[in-house]
Amino acid sequence: MNKHYLLAAAVLALALATPASYAREDVQQRSIADALNSADGKDALDGSVKFYWSGQSHPGVVQKFGTFTSNKKTSFFGKSDEAGCERAFLSAMIAMQARAVREGGNAVIDMHSVYKNNEFKSATQYECGAGSIMGGVALRGTVVKIK
């Protein structure tokens, strides 16, 4: 009977340790243009909202509606990091577009990544957390009405 308890304890210890050994979370910077110009990216946004990334100039602001965050996760199972990150990025952009329309805005300014609440500001790249099974993109921007 002692052998059974030892075997059960060993199996339990192995089961608890195994997920950690396969866990991965790489924070990557990826191209905004590549994602938006991809086959899925070209169809993702309808053009009703203009996006201006941190550091980009934009027309004058007529009205501000607030700063909002879009945090989207996706399954990375069977996907490359590039495909998973692109999918999460486009989902976050679609959500940000919908929020801008709902608030009455026609643009989002100072767009930037905030993955795990760490700000990453770039006019050309976004940050993506790529894991073994899941990954995600978090974007923040200020919804406005521009001239």
mmCIF file with all atom_site columns, C-alpha atoms in Angstrom:
data_model
loop_
_atom_site.group_PDB
_atom_site.id
_atom_site.type_symbol
_atom_site.label_atom_id
_atom_site.label_alt_id
_atom_site.label_comp_id
_atom_site.label_asym_id
_atom_site.label_entity_id
_atom_site.label_seq_id
_atom_site.pdbx_PDB_ins_code
_atom_site.Cartn_x
_atom_site.Cartn_y
_atom_site.Cartn_z
_atom_site.occupancy
_atom_site.B_iso_or_equiv
_atom_site.pdbx_formal_charge
_atom_site.auth_seq_id
_atom_site.auth_comp_id
_atom_site.auth_asym_id
_atom_site.auth_atom_id
_atom_site.pdbx_PDB_model_num
ATOM 1   C CA . MET A 1 1   ? 0.000   0.000  0.000   1.00 0.00 ? 1   MET A CA 1
ATOM 2   C CA . ASN A 1 2   ? 2.922   2.388  0.650   1.00 0.00 ? 2   ASN A CA 1
ATOM 3   C CA . LYS A 1 3   ? 4.017   1.927  -2.948  1.00 0.00 ? 3   LYS A CA 1
ATOM 4   C CA . HIS A 1 4   ? 0.627   3.192  -4.166  1.00 0.00 ? 4   HIS A CA 1
ATOM 5   C CA . TYR A 1 5   ? 0.840   6.336  -2.025  1.00 0.00 ? 5   TYR A CA 1
ATOM 6   C CA . LEU A 1 6   ? 4.385   7.021  -3.203  1.00 0.00 ? 6   LEU A CA 1
ATOM 7   C CA . LEU A 1 7   ? 3.389   6.507  -6.817  1.00 0.00 ? 7   LEU A CA 1
ATOM 8   C CA . ALA A 1 8   ? 0.334   8.760  -6.415  1.00 0.00 ? 8   ALA A CA 1
ATOM 9   C CA . ALA A 1 9   ? 2.470   11.461 -4.749  1.00 0.00 ? 9   ALA A CA 1
ATOM 10  C CA . ALA A 1 10  ? 5.042   11.256 -7.539  1.00 0.00 ? 10  ALA A CA 1
ATOM 11  C CA . VAL A 1 11  ? 2.379   11.512 -10.250 1.00 0.00 ? 11  VAL A CA 1
ATOM 12  C CA . LEU A 1 12  ? 0.758   14.485 -8.481  1.00 0.00 ? 12  LEU A CA 1
ATOM 13  C CA . ALA A 1 13  ? 4.095   16.281 -8.115  1.00 0.00 ? 13  ALA A CA 1
ATOM 14  C CA . LEU A 1 14  ? 4.870   15.703 -11.791 1.00 0.00 ? 14  LEU A CA 1
ATOM 15  C CA . ALA A 1 15  ? 1.426   16.914 -12.851 1.00 0.00 ? 15  ALA A CA 1
ATOM 16  C CA . LEU A 1 16  ? 1.765   20.104 -10.834 1.00 0.00 ? 16  LEU A CA 1
ATOM 17  C CA . ALA A 1 17  ? 5.269   20.827 -12.124 1.00 0.00 ? 17  ALA A CA 1
ATOM 18  C CA . THR A 1 18  ? 4.654   20.058 -15.809 1.00 0.00 ? 18  THR A CA 1
ATOM 19  C CA . PRO A 1 19  ? 2.513   23.103 -16.808 1.00 0.00 ? 19  PRO A CA 1
ATOM 20  C CA . ALA A 1 20  ? 5.140   25.505 -15.496 1.00 0.00 ? 20  ALA A CA 1
ATOM 21  C CA . SER A 1 21  ? 7.816   23.846 -17.567 1.00 0.00 ? 21  SER A CA 1
ATOM 22  C CA . TYR A 1 22  ? 5.799   24.457 -20.738 1.00 0.00 ? 22  TYR A CA 1
ATOM 23  C CA . ALA A 1 23  ? 4.646   27.977 -19.847 1.00 0.00 ? 23  ALA A CA 1
ATOM 24  C CA . ARG A 1 24  ? 5.879   30.718 -22.122 1.00 0.00 ? 24  ARG A CA 1
ATOM 25  C CA . GLU A 1 25  ? 5.088   34.366 -22.344 1.00 0.00 ? 25  GLU A CA 1
ATOM 26  C CA . ASP A 1 26  ? 7.226   36.386 -24.695 1.00 0.00 ? 26  ASP A CA 1
ATOM 27  C CA . VAL A 1 27  ? 6.453   40.065 -25.026 1.00 0.00 ? 27  VAL A CA 1
ATOM 28  C CA . GLN A 1 28  ? 7.116   40.968 -28.636 1.00 0.00 ? 28  GLN A CA 1
ATOM 29  C CA . GLN A 1 29  ? 7.010   44.148 -30.691 1.00 0.00 ? 29  GLN A CA 1
ATOM 30  C CA . ARG A 1 30  ? 5.279   43.687 -34.019 1.00 0.00 ? 30  ARG A CA 1
ATOM 31  C CA . SER A 1 31  ? 4.587   45.920 -37.000 1.00 0.00 ? 31  SER A CA 1
ATOM 32  C CA . ILE A 1 32  ? 1.314   47.852 -37.026 1.00 0.00 ? 32  ILE A CA 1
ATOM 33  C CA . ALA A 1 33  ? 1.500   48.256 -40.820 1.00 0.00 ? 33  ALA A CA 1
ATOM 34  C CA . ASP A 1 34  ? 2.075   44.527 -41.405 1.00 0.00 ? 34  ASP A CA 1
ATOM 35  C CA . ALA A 1 35  ? -0.999  43.643 -39.338 1.00 0.00 ? 35  ALA A CA 1
ATOM 36  C CA . LEU A 1 36  ? -3.221  46.278 -40.959 1.00 0.00 ? 36  LEU A CA 1
ATOM 37  C CA . ASN A 1 37  ? -2.039  45.371 -44.469 1.00 0.00 ? 37  ASN A CA 1
ATOM 38  C CA . SER A 1 38  ? -2.499  41.620 -44.001 1.00 0.00 ? 38  SER A CA 1
ATOM 39  C CA . ALA A 1 39  ? -5.362  39.810 -45.722 1.00 0.00 ? 39  ALA A CA 1
ATOM 40  C CA . ASP A 1 40  ? -7.450  39.892 -42.515 1.00 0.00 ? 40  ASP A CA 1
ATOM 41  C CA . GLY A 1 41  ? -6.310  43.406 -41.638 1.00 0.00 ? 41  GLY A CA 1
ATOM 42  C CA . LYS A 1 42  ? -7.597  44.943 -44.854 1.00 0.00 ? 42  LYS A CA 1
ATOM 43  C CA . ASP A 1 43  ? -11.127 43.792 -44.011 1.00 0.00 ? 43  ASP A CA 1
ATOM 44  C CA . ALA A 1 44  ? -11.002 44.366 -40.242 1.00 0.00 ? 44  ALA A CA 1
ATOM 45  C CA . LEU A 1 45  ? -11.682 48.101 -40.051 1.00 0.00 ? 45  LEU A CA 1
ATOM 46  C CA . ASP A 1 46  ? -14.360 49.974 -41.962 1.00 0.00 ? 46  ASP A CA 1
ATOM 47  C CA . GLY A 1 47  ? -12.621 53.376 -42.161 1.00 0.00 ? 47  GLY A CA 1
ATOM 48  C CA . SER A 1 48  ? -15.231 55.209 -40.069 1.00 0.00 ? 48  SER A CA 1
ATOM 49  C CA . VAL A 1 49  ? -12.603 55.898 -37.400 1.00 0.00 ? 49  VAL A CA 1
ATOM 50  C CA . LYS A 1 50  ? -9.079  57.204 -37.993 1.00 0.00 ? 50  LYS A CA 1
ATOM 51  C CA . PHE A 1 51  ? -6.269  55.974 -35.741 1.00 0.00 ? 51  PHE A CA 1
ATOM 52  C CA . TYR A 1 52  ? -3.269  58.075 -34.764 1.00 0.00 ? 52  TYR A CA 1
ATOM 53  C CA . TRP A 1 53  ? -0.485  56.337 -32.868 1.00 0.00 ? 53  TRP A CA 1
ATOM 54  C CA . SER A 1 54  ? 1.659   58.008 -30.199 1.00 0.00 ? 54  SER A CA 1
ATOM 55  C CA . GLY A 1 55  ? 3.822   60.670 -31.778 1.00 0.00 ? 55  GLY A CA 1
ATOM 56  C CA . GLN A 1 56  ? 1.754   61.002 -34.947 1.00 0.00 ? 56  GLN A CA 1
ATOM 57  C CA . SER A 1 57  ? 0.237   64.360 -35.783 1.00 0.00 ? 57  SER A CA 1
ATOM 58  C CA . HIS A 1 58  ? -3.513  64.570 -36.278 1.00 0.00 ? 58  HIS A CA 1
ATOM 59  C CA . PRO A 1 59  ? -6.110  67.185 -37.214 1.00 0.00 ? 59  PRO A CA 1
ATOM 60  C CA . GLY A 1 60  ? -7.402  69.491 -34.500 1.00 0.00 ? 60  GLY A CA 1
ATOM 61  C CA . VAL A 1 61  ? -9.574  67.960 -31.791 1.00 0.00 ? 61  VAL A CA 1
ATOM 62  C CA . VAL A 1 62  ? -13.128 69.311 -31.609 1.00 0.00 ? 62  VAL A CA 1
ATOM 63  C CA . GLN A 1 63  ? -14.299 67.133 -28.708 1.00 0.00 ? 63  GLN A CA 1
ATOM 64  C CA . LYS A 1 64  ? -12.768 64.517 -26.356 1.00 0.00 ? 64  LYS A CA 1
ATOM 65  C CA . PHE A 1 65  ? -14.812 61.568 -25.144 1.00 0.00 ? 65  PHE A CA 1
ATOM 66  C CA . GLY A 1 66  ? -12.298 59.823 -22.898 1.00 0.00 ? 66  GLY A CA 1
ATOM 67  C CA . THR A 1 67  ? -9.395  57.405 -22.870 1.00 0.00 ? 67  THR A CA 1
ATOM 68  C CA . PHE A 1 68  ? -10.268 53.740 -23.306 1.00 0.00 ? 68  PHE A CA 1
ATOM 69  C CA . THR A 1 69  ? -8.485  50.404 -23.331 1.00 0.00 ? 69  THR A CA 1
ATOM 70  C CA . SER A 1 70  ? -9.154  47.373 -25.495 1.00 0.00 ? 70  SER A CA 1
ATOM 71  C CA . ASN A 1 71  ? -7.617  44.138 -24.181 1.00 0.00 ? 71  ASN A CA 1
ATOM 72  C CA . LYS A 1 72  ? -8.045  41.103 -26.430 1.00 0.00 ? 72  LYS A CA 1
ATOM 73  C CA . LYS A 1 73  ? -6.793  37.546 -25.990 1.00 0.00 ? 73  LYS A CA 1
ATOM 74  C CA . THR A 1 74  ? -6.718  34.745 -28.529 1.00 0.00 ? 74  THR A CA 1
ATOM 75  C CA . SER A 1 75  ? -5.728  31.115 -28.701 1.00 0.00 ? 75  SER A CA 1
ATOM 76  C CA . PHE A 1 76  ? -2.192  30.565 -29.966 1.00 0.00 ? 76  PHE A CA 1
ATOM 77  C CA . PHE A 1 77  ? -2.762  26.821 -30.251 1.00 0.00 ? 77  PHE A CA 1
ATOM 78  C CA . GLY A 1 78  ? -1.593  25.754 -33.707 1.00 0.00 ? 78  GLY A CA 1
ATOM 79  C CA . LYS A 1 79  ? -0.716  29.333 -34.698 1.00 0.00 ? 79  LYS A CA 1
ATOM 80  C CA . SER A 1 80  ? 2.610   31.036 -35.209 1.00 0.00 ? 80  SER A CA 1
ATOM 81  C CA . ASP A 1 81  ? 3.381   33.979 -32.931 1.00 0.00 ? 81  ASP A CA 1
ATOM 82  C CA . GLU A 1 82  ? 2.893   36.250 -35.936 1.00 0.00 ? 82  GLU A CA 1
ATOM 83  C CA . ALA A 1 83  ? -0.587  34.881 -36.713 1.00 0.00 ? 83  ALA A CA 1
ATOM 84  C CA . GLY A 1 84  ? -1.685  34.873 -33.067 1.00 0.00 ? 84  GLY A CA 1
ATOM 85  C CA . CYS A 1 85  ? -0.435  38.392 -32.405 1.00 0.00 ? 85  CYS A CA 1
ATOM 86  C CA . GLU A 1 86  ? -2.032  39.681 -35.590 1.00 0.00 ? 86  GLU A CA 1
ATOM 87  C CA . ARG A 1 87  ? -5.385  38.155 -34.657 1.00 0.00 ? 87  ARG A CA 1
ATOM 88  C CA . ALA A 1 88  ? -5.293  39.645 -31.135 1.00 0.00 ? 88  ALA A CA 1
ATOM 89  C CA . PHE A 1 89  ? -4.186  43.050 -32.506 1.00 0.00 ? 89  PHE A CA 1
ATOM 90  C CA . LEU A 1 90  ? -6.973  43.175 -35.092 1.00 0.00 ? 90  LEU A CA 1
ATOM 91  C CA . SER A 1 91  ? -9.549  42.159 -32.471 1.00 0.00 ? 91  SER A CA 1
ATOM 92  C CA . ALA A 1 92  ? -8.334  44.971 -30.207 1.00 0.00 ? 92  ALA A CA 1
ATOM 93  C CA . MET A 1 93  ? -8.510  47.450 -33.105 1.00 0.00 ? 93  MET A CA 1
ATOM 94  C CA . ILE A 1 94  ? -12.051 46.372 -34.019 1.00 0.00 ? 94  ILE A CA 1
ATOM 95  C CA . ALA A 1 95  ? -13.120 46.818 -30.396 1.00 0.00 ? 95  ALA A CA 1
ATOM 96  C CA . MET A 1 96  ? -11.481 50.259 -30.251 1.00 0.00 ? 96  MET A CA 1
ATOM 97  C CA . GLN A 1 97  ? -13.240 51.276 -33.474 1.00 0.00 ? 97  GLN A CA 1
ATOM 98  C CA . ALA A 1 98  ? -16.594 50.144 -32.042 1.00 0.00 ? 98  ALA A CA 1
ATOM 99  C CA . ARG A 1 99  ? -15.949 52.078 -28.814 1.00 0.00 ? 99  ARG A CA 1
ATOM 100 C CA . ALA A 1 100 ? -15.110 55.247 -30.730 1.00 0.00 ? 100 ALA A CA 1
ATOM 101 C CA . VAL A 1 101 ? -18.312 54.996 -32.773 1.00 0.00 ? 101 VAL A CA 1
ATOM 102 C CA . ARG A 1 102 ? -20.375 54.266 -29.646 1.00 0.00 ? 102 ARG A CA 1
ATOM 103 C CA . GLU A 1 103 ? -18.918 57.350 -27.907 1.00 0.00 ? 103 GLU A CA 1
ATOM 104 C CA . GLY A 1 104 ? -19.562 59.580 -30.948 1.00 0.00 ? 104 GLY A CA 1
ATOM 105 C CA . GLY A 1 105 ? -15.941 59.953 -32.033 1.00 0.00 ? 105 GLY A CA 1
ATOM 106 C CA . ASN A 1 106 ? -14.388 59.742 -35.468 1.00 0.00 ? 106 ASN A CA 1
ATOM 107 C CA . ALA A 1 107 ? -10.766 59.214 -34.374 1.00 0.00 ? 107 ALA A CA 1
ATOM 108 C CA . VAL A 1 108 ? -8.587  57.692 -31.684 1.00 0.00 ? 108 VAL A CA 1
ATOM 109 C CA . ILE A 1 109 ? -5.413  59.608 -30.847 1.00 0.00 ? 109 ILE A CA 1
ATOM 110 C CA . ASP A 1 110 ? -2.317  58.677 -28.833 1.00 0.00 ? 110 ASP A CA 1
ATOM 111 C CA . MET A 1 111 ? -2.861  54.983 -29.550 1.00 0.00 ? 111 MET A CA 1
ATOM 112 C CA . HIS A 1 112 ? -0.328  52.788 -27.768 1.00 0.00 ? 112 HIS A CA 1
ATOM 113 C CA . SER A 1 113 ? 0.164   49.351 -26.255 1.00 0.00 ? 113 SER A CA 1
ATOM 114 C CA . VAL A 1 114 ? -0.432  48.690 -22.573 1.00 0.00 ? 114 VAL A CA 1
ATOM 115 C CA . TYR A 1 115 ? 0.223   44.964 -22.305 1.00 0.00 ? 115 TYR A CA 1
ATOM 116 C CA . LYS A 1 116 ? 0.087   44.013 -18.608 1.00 0.00 ? 116 LYS A CA 1
ATOM 117 C CA . ASN A 1 117 ? -0.286  47.757 -17.881 1.00 0.00 ? 117 ASN A CA 1
ATOM 118 C CA . ASN A 1 118 ? 3.201   48.500 -19.245 1.00 0.00 ? 118 ASN A CA 1
ATOM 119 C CA . GLU A 1 119 ? 2.994   51.387 -21.686 1.00 0.00 ? 119 GLU A CA 1
ATOM 120 C CA . PHE A 1 120 ? 4.789   50.945 -24.984 1.00 0.00 ? 120 PHE A CA 1
ATOM 121 C CA . LYS A 1 121 ? 4.513   53.974 -27.267 1.00 0.00 ? 121 LYS A CA 1
ATOM 122 C CA . SER A 1 122 ? 5.471   53.723 -30.908 1.00 0.00 ? 122 SER A CA 1
ATOM 123 C CA . ALA A 1 123 ? 4.056   55.003 -34.175 1.00 0.00 ? 123 ALA A CA 1
ATOM 124 C CA . THR A 1 124 ? 5.102   51.820 -35.986 1.00 0.00 ? 124 THR A CA 1
ATOM 125 C CA . GLN A 1 125 ? 4.868   48.895 -33.543 1.00 0.00 ? 125 GLN A CA 1
ATOM 126 C CA . TYR A 1 126 ? 2.530   47.342 -30.975 1.00 0.00 ? 126 TYR A CA 1
ATOM 127 C CA . GLU A 1 127 ? 3.281   44.893 -28.183 1.00 0.00 ? 127 GLU A CA 1
ATOM 128 C CA . CYS A 1 128 ? 1.930   41.378 -28.009 1.00 0.00 ? 128 CYS A CA 1
ATOM 129 C CA . GLY A 1 129 ? 2.215   38.811 -25.251 1.00 0.00 ? 129 GLY A CA 1
ATOM 130 C CA . ALA A 1 130 ? 2.755   35.455 -26.977 1.00 0.00 ? 130 ALA A CA 1
ATOM 131 C CA . GLY A 1 131 ? 2.285   32.318 -24.917 1.00 0.00 ? 131 GLY A CA 1
ATOM 132 C CA . SER A 1 132 ? 2.249   28.606 -25.583 1.00 0.00 ? 132 SER A CA 1
ATOM 133 C CA . ILE A 1 133 ? -1.535  28.449 -25.566 1.00 0.00 ? 133 ILE A CA 1
ATOM 134 C CA . MET A 1 134 ? -2.859  32.022 -25.284 1.00 0.00 ? 134 MET A CA 1
ATOM 135 C CA . GLY A 1 135 ? -1.665  35.477 -26.180 1.00 0.00 ? 135 GLY A CA 1
ATOM 136 C CA . GLY A 1 136 ? -2.980  38.982 -26.203 1.00 0.00 ? 136 GLY A CA 1
ATOM 137 C CA . VAL A 1 137 ? -2.772  42.626 -27.126 1.00 0.00 ? 137 VAL A CA 1
ATOM 138 C CA . ALA A 1 138 ? -3.925  45.599 -25.067 1.00 0.00 ? 138 ALA A CA 1
ATOM 139 C CA . LEU A 1 139 ? -4.307  48.994 -26.738 1.00 0.00 ? 139 LEU A CA 1
ATOM 140 C CA . ARG A 1 140 ? -5.190  52.360 -25.224 1.00 0.00 ? 140 ARG A CA 1
ATOM 141 C CA . GLY A 1 141 ? -6.178  55.584 -26.913 1.00 0.00 ? 141 GLY A CA 1
ATOM 142 C CA . THR A 1 142 ? -8.237  58.723 -26.527 1.00 0.00 ? 142 THR A CA 1
ATOM 143 C CA . VAL A 1 143 ? -11.505 58.837 -28.469 1.00 0.00 ? 143 VAL A CA 1
ATOM 144 C CA . VAL A 1 144 ? -12.067 62.230 -30.067 1.00 0.00 ? 144 VAL A CA 1
ATOM 145 C CA . LYS A 1 145 ? -13.935 64.045 -32.783 1.00 0.00 ? 145 LYS A CA 1
ATOM 146 C CA . ILE A 1 146 ? -11.486 65.706 -35.151 1.00 0.00 ? 146 ILE A CA 1
ATOM 147 C CA . LYS A 1 147 ? -12.042 68.420 -37.760 1.00 0.00 ? 147 LYS A CA 1
#
